[in-house]
mmCIF file of C-alpha atoms in Angstrom:
data_model
loop_
_atom_site.group_PDB
_atom_site.id
_atom_site.type_symbol
_atom_site.label_atom_id
_atom_site.label_comp_id
_atom_site.label_asym_id
_atom_site.label_seq_id
_atom_site.Cartn_x
_atom_site.Cartn_y
_atom_site.Cartn_z
ATOM 1 C CA MET A 144 10.219 6.691 -2.609
ATOM 2 C CA THR A 145 8.993 9.489 -0.378
ATOM 3 C CA PRO A 146 9.136 8.532 3.323
ATOM 4 C CA ILE A 147 5.831 8.409 5.177
ATOM 5 C CA LYS A 148 5.853 9.340 8.844
ATOM 6 C CA LYS A 149 2.629 11.267 9.424
ATOM 7 C CA HIS A 150 -0.222 12.205 7.138
ATOM 8 C CA THR A 151 -3.432 14.124 7.722
ATOM 9 C CA GLY A 152 -6.040 14.000 4.996
ATOM 10 C CA ILE A 153 -9.635 13.885 3.844
ATOM 11 C CA ALA A 154 -10.928 10.337 3.506
ATOM 12 C CA ILE A 155 -13.367 8.907 0.978
ATOM 13 C CA PRO A 156 -15.479 6.041 2.369
ATOM 14 C CA LEU A 157 -15.803 3.167 -0.112
ATOM 15 C CA VAL A 158 -16.700 0.586 2.488
ATOM 16 C CA ARG A 159 -17.543 -2.255 0.145
ATOM 17 C CA ASP A 160 -16.138 -5.765 0.214
ATOM 18 C CA ASN A 161 -14.057 -7.278 -2.584
ATOM 19 C CA ILE A 162 -13.152 -4.100 -4.443
ATOM 20 C CA ASP A 163 -10.926 -5.733 -7.035
ATOM 21 C CA THR A 164 -8.083 -4.345 -9.100
ATOM 22 C CA ASP A 165 -10.232 -4.307 -12.249
ATOM 23 C CA THR A 166 -12.569 -1.885 -10.503
ATOM 24 C CA ILE A 167 -9.680 0.205 -9.192
ATOM 25 C CA ILE A 168 -8.170 0.429 -12.689
ATOM 26 C CA PRO A 169 -9.937 -1.493 -15.477
ATOM 27 C CA SER A 170 -7.720 -3.176 -18.064
ATOM 28 C CA ARG A 171 -9.199 -0.969 -20.806
ATOM 29 C CA GLU A 172 -7.771 2.062 -18.972
ATOM 30 C CA MET A 173 -4.199 0.750 -19.167
ATOM 31 C CA ARG A 174 -3.131 2.040 -22.553
ATOM 32 C CA SER A 175 0.637 2.061 -21.991
ATOM 33 C CA VAL A 176 3.304 0.600 -19.693
ATOM 34 C CA SER A 177 3.904 4.024 -18.130
ATOM 35 C CA LYS A 178 2.836 4.960 -14.619
ATOM 36 C CA ALA A 179 1.540 8.276 -15.951
ATOM 37 C CA GLY A 180 -2.032 8.881 -17.045
ATOM 38 C CA LEU A 181 -3.664 6.151 -14.969
ATOM 39 C CA SER A 182 -5.478 8.404 -12.502
ATOM 40 C CA GLU A 183 -8.159 9.327 -15.049
ATOM 41 C CA GLY A 184 -9.221 5.683 -15.094
ATOM 42 C CA LEU A 185 -9.229 5.243 -11.319
ATOM 43 C CA PHE A 186 -12.532 3.627 -10.285
ATOM 44 C CA ALA A 187 -13.831 4.316 -13.803
ATOM 45 C CA PRO A 188 -16.785 1.872 -13.572
ATOM 46 C CA TRP A 189 -18.161 3.788 -10.593
ATOM 47 C CA ARG A 190 -16.740 7.229 -11.228
ATOM 48 C CA TYR A 191 -18.265 7.752 -14.672
ATOM 49 C CA GLN A 192 -21.730 7.216 -16.076
ATOM 50 C CA ASP A 193 -20.039 6.634 -19.405
ATOM 51 C CA PRO A 194 -16.297 5.834 -19.109
ATOM 52 C CA ASP A 195 -15.742 6.661 -22.795
ATOM 53 C CA LEU A 196 -17.291 10.111 -22.562
ATOM 54 C CA ARG A 197 -15.965 10.647 -19.030
ATOM 55 C CA SER A 198 -19.389 11.881 -17.902
ATOM 56 C CA PRO A 199 -19.185 11.953 -14.098
ATOM 57 C CA ASN A 200 -21.434 9.939 -11.817
ATOM 58 C CA LEU A 201 -22.367 12.630 -9.309
ATOM 59 C CA ASP A 202 -23.463 10.029 -6.755
ATOM 60 C CA PHE A 203 -19.910 8.732 -6.473
ATOM 61 C CA PRO A 204 -17.891 10.421 -3.671
ATOM 62 C CA MET A 205 -14.846 11.147 -5.859
ATOM 63 C CA ASN A 206 -17.048 13.534 -7.854
ATOM 64 C CA GLN A 207 -18.535 15.329 -4.866
ATOM 65 C CA PRO A 208 -17.139 18.686 -3.618
ATOM 66 C CA ALA A 209 -17.278 17.472 -0.005
ATOM 67 C CA TYR A 210 -14.439 15.051 -0.779
ATOM 68 C CA SER A 211 -12.348 17.422 -2.883
ATOM 69 C CA GLY A 212 -8.662 17.020 -2.107
ATOM 70 C CA ALA A 213 -9.053 13.585 -0.515
ATOM 71 C CA THR A 214 -5.875 11.558 -0.009
ATOM 72 C CA ILE A 215 -7.200 8.529 1.895
ATOM 73 C CA PHE A 216 -9.644 5.765 0.971
ATOM 74 C CA LEU A 217 -11.639 3.678 3.444
ATOM 75 C CA GLY A 218 -12.520 0.187 2.226
ATOM 76 C CA GLY A 219 -14.091 -3.061 3.364
ATOM 77 C CA ARG A 220 -12.899 -6.640 3.251
ATOM 78 C CA ASN A 221 -10.396 -7.889 0.676
ATOM 79 C CA PHE A 222 -9.578 -4.497 -0.868
ATOM 80 C CA GLY A 223 -7.432 -4.923 -3.981
ATOM 81 C CA CYS A 224 -8.299 -8.551 -4.644
ATOM 82 C CA GLY A 225 -8.291 -9.998 -8.151
ATOM 83 C CA SER A 226 -5.397 -9.629 -10.557
ATOM 84 C CA SER A 227 -1.832 -8.767 -9.631
ATOM 85 C CA ARG A 228 -1.749 -5.538 -11.670
ATOM 86 C CA GLU A 229 0.562 -3.008 -10.078
ATOM 87 C CA GLN A 230 -1.240 -0.279 -12.013
ATOM 88 C CA ALA A 231 -3.945 -0.318 -9.324
ATOM 89 C CA VAL A 232 -1.433 1.126 -6.870
ATOM 90 C CA TRP A 233 0.029 3.506 -9.448
ATOM 91 C CA ALA A 234 -3.418 4.879 -10.312
ATOM 92 C CA LEU A 235 -4.236 5.508 -6.653
ATOM 93 C CA GLN A 236 -0.938 7.286 -6.094
ATOM 94 C CA GLU A 237 -1.112 9.423 -9.226
ATOM 95 C CA TRP A 238 -4.584 10.552 -8.170
ATOM 96 C CA GLY A 239 -3.109 11.665 -4.837
ATOM 97 C CA CYS A 240 -3.893 8.773 -2.508
ATOM 98 C CA LYS A 241 -1.420 8.395 0.376
ATOM 99 C CA ALA A 242 -3.129 5.642 2.369
ATOM 100 C CA VAL A 243 -5.853 3.010 2.156
ATOM 101 C CA ILE A 244 -7.552 1.858 5.355
ATOM 102 C CA ALA A 245 -9.627 -1.300 5.053
ATOM 103 C CA HIS A 246 -10.698 -4.398 6.939
ATOM 104 C CA SER A 247 -8.318 -6.552 4.867
ATOM 105 C CA PHE A 248 -6.407 -6.514 1.592
ATOM 106 C CA GLY A 249 -5.573 -8.729 -1.332
ATOM 107 C CA THR A 250 -2.074 -10.025 -0.567
ATOM 108 C CA ILE A 251 -0.481 -9.042 -3.873
ATOM 109 C CA PHE A 252 -2.102 -5.600 -3.828
ATOM 110 C CA ARG A 253 -0.760 -4.940 -0.354
ATOM 111 C CA ASN A 254 2.730 -6.074 -1.329
ATOM 112 C CA ASN A 255 2.623 -3.842 -4.408
ATOM 113 C CA ALA A 256 1.471 -0.946 -2.248
ATOM 114 C CA THR A 257 4.403 -1.354 0.138
ATOM 115 C CA ARG A 258 6.906 -1.586 -2.726
ATOM 116 C CA ASN A 259 5.579 1.704 -4.135
ATOM 117 C CA GLY A 260 5.273 3.613 -0.859
ATOM 118 C CA LEU A 261 1.487 3.475 -0.438
ATOM 119 C CA LEU A 262 0.450 2.931 3.187
ATOM 120 C CA THR A 263 -2.159 0.231 3.811
ATOM 121 C CA ILE A 264 -3.740 -0.173 7.240
ATOM 122 C CA ALA A 265 -5.971 -3.082 8.270
ATOM 123 C CA LEU A 266 -8.605 -2.495 10.978
ATOM 124 C CA ASP A 267 -11.625 -4.407 12.222
ATOM 125 C CA SER A 268 -14.998 -3.745 10.590
ATOM 126 C CA GLU A 269 -16.445 -1.943 13.603
ATOM 127 C CA THR A 270 -13.585 0.560 13.589
ATOM 128 C CA ILE A 271 -13.851 1.040 9.824
ATOM 129 C CA ASP A 272 -17.559 1.805 10.196
ATOM 130 C CA MET A 273 -16.839 4.248 13.015
ATOM 131 C CA LEU A 274 -14.253 6.094 10.930
ATOM 132 C CA SER A 275 -16.557 6.098 7.909
ATOM 133 C CA ASN A 276 -19.476 7.558 9.874
ATOM 134 C CA TRP A 277 -17.256 10.219 11.436
ATOM 135 C CA VAL A 278 -15.757 11.228 8.099
ATOM 136 C CA THR A 279 -19.104 11.273 6.295
ATOM 137 C CA SER A 280 -20.634 13.698 8.788
ATOM 138 C CA ASP A 281 -18.237 16.463 7.642
ATOM 139 C CA PRO A 282 -15.534 15.243 5.219
ATOM 140 C CA GLN A 283 -13.604 18.502 4.983
ATOM 141 C CA ALA A 284 -13.444 19.066 8.729
ATOM 142 C CA ASN A 285 -13.211 15.480 9.958
ATOM 143 C CA ARG A 286 -9.835 14.550 8.577
ATOM 144 C CA LEU A 287 -7.898 11.461 9.566
ATOM 145 C CA ASP A 288 -4.541 12.004 11.244
ATOM 146 C CA ILE A 289 -2.311 8.975 10.566
ATOM 147 C CA ASP A 290 0.871 8.587 12.596
ATOM 148 C CA LEU A 291 3.061 5.745 11.324
ATOM 149 C CA ILE A 292 5.718 6.456 13.944
ATOM 150 C CA GLN A 293 3.268 5.685 16.769
ATOM 151 C CA CYS A 294 1.101 3.343 14.631
ATOM 152 C CA GLN A 295 -2.103 5.175 15.409
ATOM 153 C CA ILE A 296 -4.905 7.160 13.782
ATOM 154 C CA ASN A 297 -6.166 10.211 15.628
ATOM 155 C CA ILE A 298 -9.672 11.643 15.234
ATOM 156 C CA ALA A 299 -11.171 14.284 17.522
ATOM 157 C CA ASN A 300 -10.619 12.900 21.031
ATOM 158 C CA LYS A 301 -10.147 9.289 19.932
ATOM 159 C CA MET A 302 -7.050 7.304 19.075
ATOM 160 C CA VAL A 303 -7.109 4.107 17.026
ATOM 161 C CA ARG A 304 -4.091 1.815 17.175
ATOM 162 C CA PHE A 305 -3.046 -0.305 14.216
ATOM 163 C CA GLU A 306 -0.458 -3.001 13.606
ATOM 164 C CA ILE A 307 1.950 -3.183 10.697
ATOM 165 C CA ALA A 308 4.814 -5.551 9.909
ATOM 166 C CA ALA A 309 8.178 -4.243 11.140
ATOM 167 C CA ASP A 310 9.897 -4.470 7.741
ATOM 168 C CA THR A 311 6.956 -2.767 6.015
ATOM 169 C CA ARG A 312 6.973 0.023 8.576
ATOM 170 C CA THR A 313 10.722 0.555 8.106
ATOM 171 C CA MET A 314 10.367 0.680 4.323
ATOM 172 C CA LEU A 315 7.595 3.279 4.500
ATOM 173 C CA LEU A 316 9.190 5.392 7.230
ATOM 174 C CA GLU A 317 12.527 5.544 5.410
ATOM 175 C CA GLY A 318 11.249 5.574 1.824
ATOM 176 C CA LEU A 319 12.958 2.297 0.943
ATOM 177 C CA ASP A 320 12.118 -0.401 -1.552
ATOM 178 C CA GLU A 321 13.077 -4.027 -0.897
ATOM 179 C CA ILE A 322 16.548 -3.525 -2.347
ATOM 180 C CA GLY A 323 17.112 -0.531 -0.086
ATOM 181 C CA LEU A 324 15.910 -2.550 2.903
ATOM 182 C CA THR A 325 18.408 -5.303 2.064
ATOM 183 C CA GLU A 326 21.219 -2.774 1.638
ATOM 184 C CA LYS A 327 20.753 -1.744 5.269
ATOM 185 C CA LEU A 328 22.159 -5.193 6.134
ATOM 186 C CA LEU A 329 25.278 -5.019 3.937
ATOM 187 C CA ASP A 330 27.629 -4.734 6.931
ATOM 188 C CA GLU A 331 26.144 -7.917 8.359
ATOM 189 C CA VAL A 332 26.401 -9.646 4.971
ATOM 190 C CA ASP A 333 30.072 -8.635 4.663
ATOM 191 C CA ALA A 334 30.804 -9.839 8.199
ATOM 192 C CA PHE A 335 29.154 -13.192 7.480
ATOM 193 C CA GLU A 336 31.154 -13.623 4.268
ATOM 194 C CA LYS A 337 34.440 -12.916 6.057
ATOM 195 C CA ARG A 338 33.629 -15.488 8.752
ATOM 196 C CA ASP A 339 32.537 -17.994 6.145
ATOM 197 C CA ARG A 340 35.737 -17.507 4.144
ATOM 198 C CA ARG A 341 37.727 -18.371 7.252
ATOM 199 C CA ASN A 342 35.590 -21.367 8.130
ATOM 200 C CA ARG A 343 35.086 -22.748 4.608
ATOM 201 C CA PRO A 344 37.840 -21.364 2.332
ATOM 202 C CA TRP A 345 37.287 -24.146 -0.201
ATOM 203 C CA ILE A 346 33.881 -22.719 -1.092
ATOM 204 C CA TYR A 347 35.406 -19.558 -2.585
ATOM 205 C CA LEU A 348 37.351 -19.539 -5.844
ATOM 206 C CA SER A 349 39.358 -16.458 -5.008
#
């Protein structure tokens, strides 16, 4: 995975509660087991007037020039709830999303995001509303500056701190999946096994 240390991008406010994975990528849009080709179905129920004809809903921010080139989504409570489909994360990433900032997340969605290198940041509702209002006033100019090293978001003259689990932060900063994170501890695992062989030799067959 590509390491994430800092990212500055245009944000699309979708500050609605309970945006579920079937809205992010409807099951009818998943036509293969591949990660490719999912971005066209991203937010299809809202993005298109007719999902079959792909006629755009011009009231939806993803179809508005002001948000062209966006790489961040702002959400409300329980973003990514519903099913466990990993395609929701894949669709976001293929479209170009680097981070989702919301009040809270569905647990499985957030775990899937971490495993695929998508940054998720949880903030209180008041801060989400503040960011949304600031972005909406001039989306192209008012970009969010995310610093995972310092765990903060910078806008104009303000700085917003956020918390993230230490293991998650390490995985994202270093571009590791869970196997890679475990491999960082191989020296400790080897040292434990050597001690254990001395202390309990009968456990080992060879």
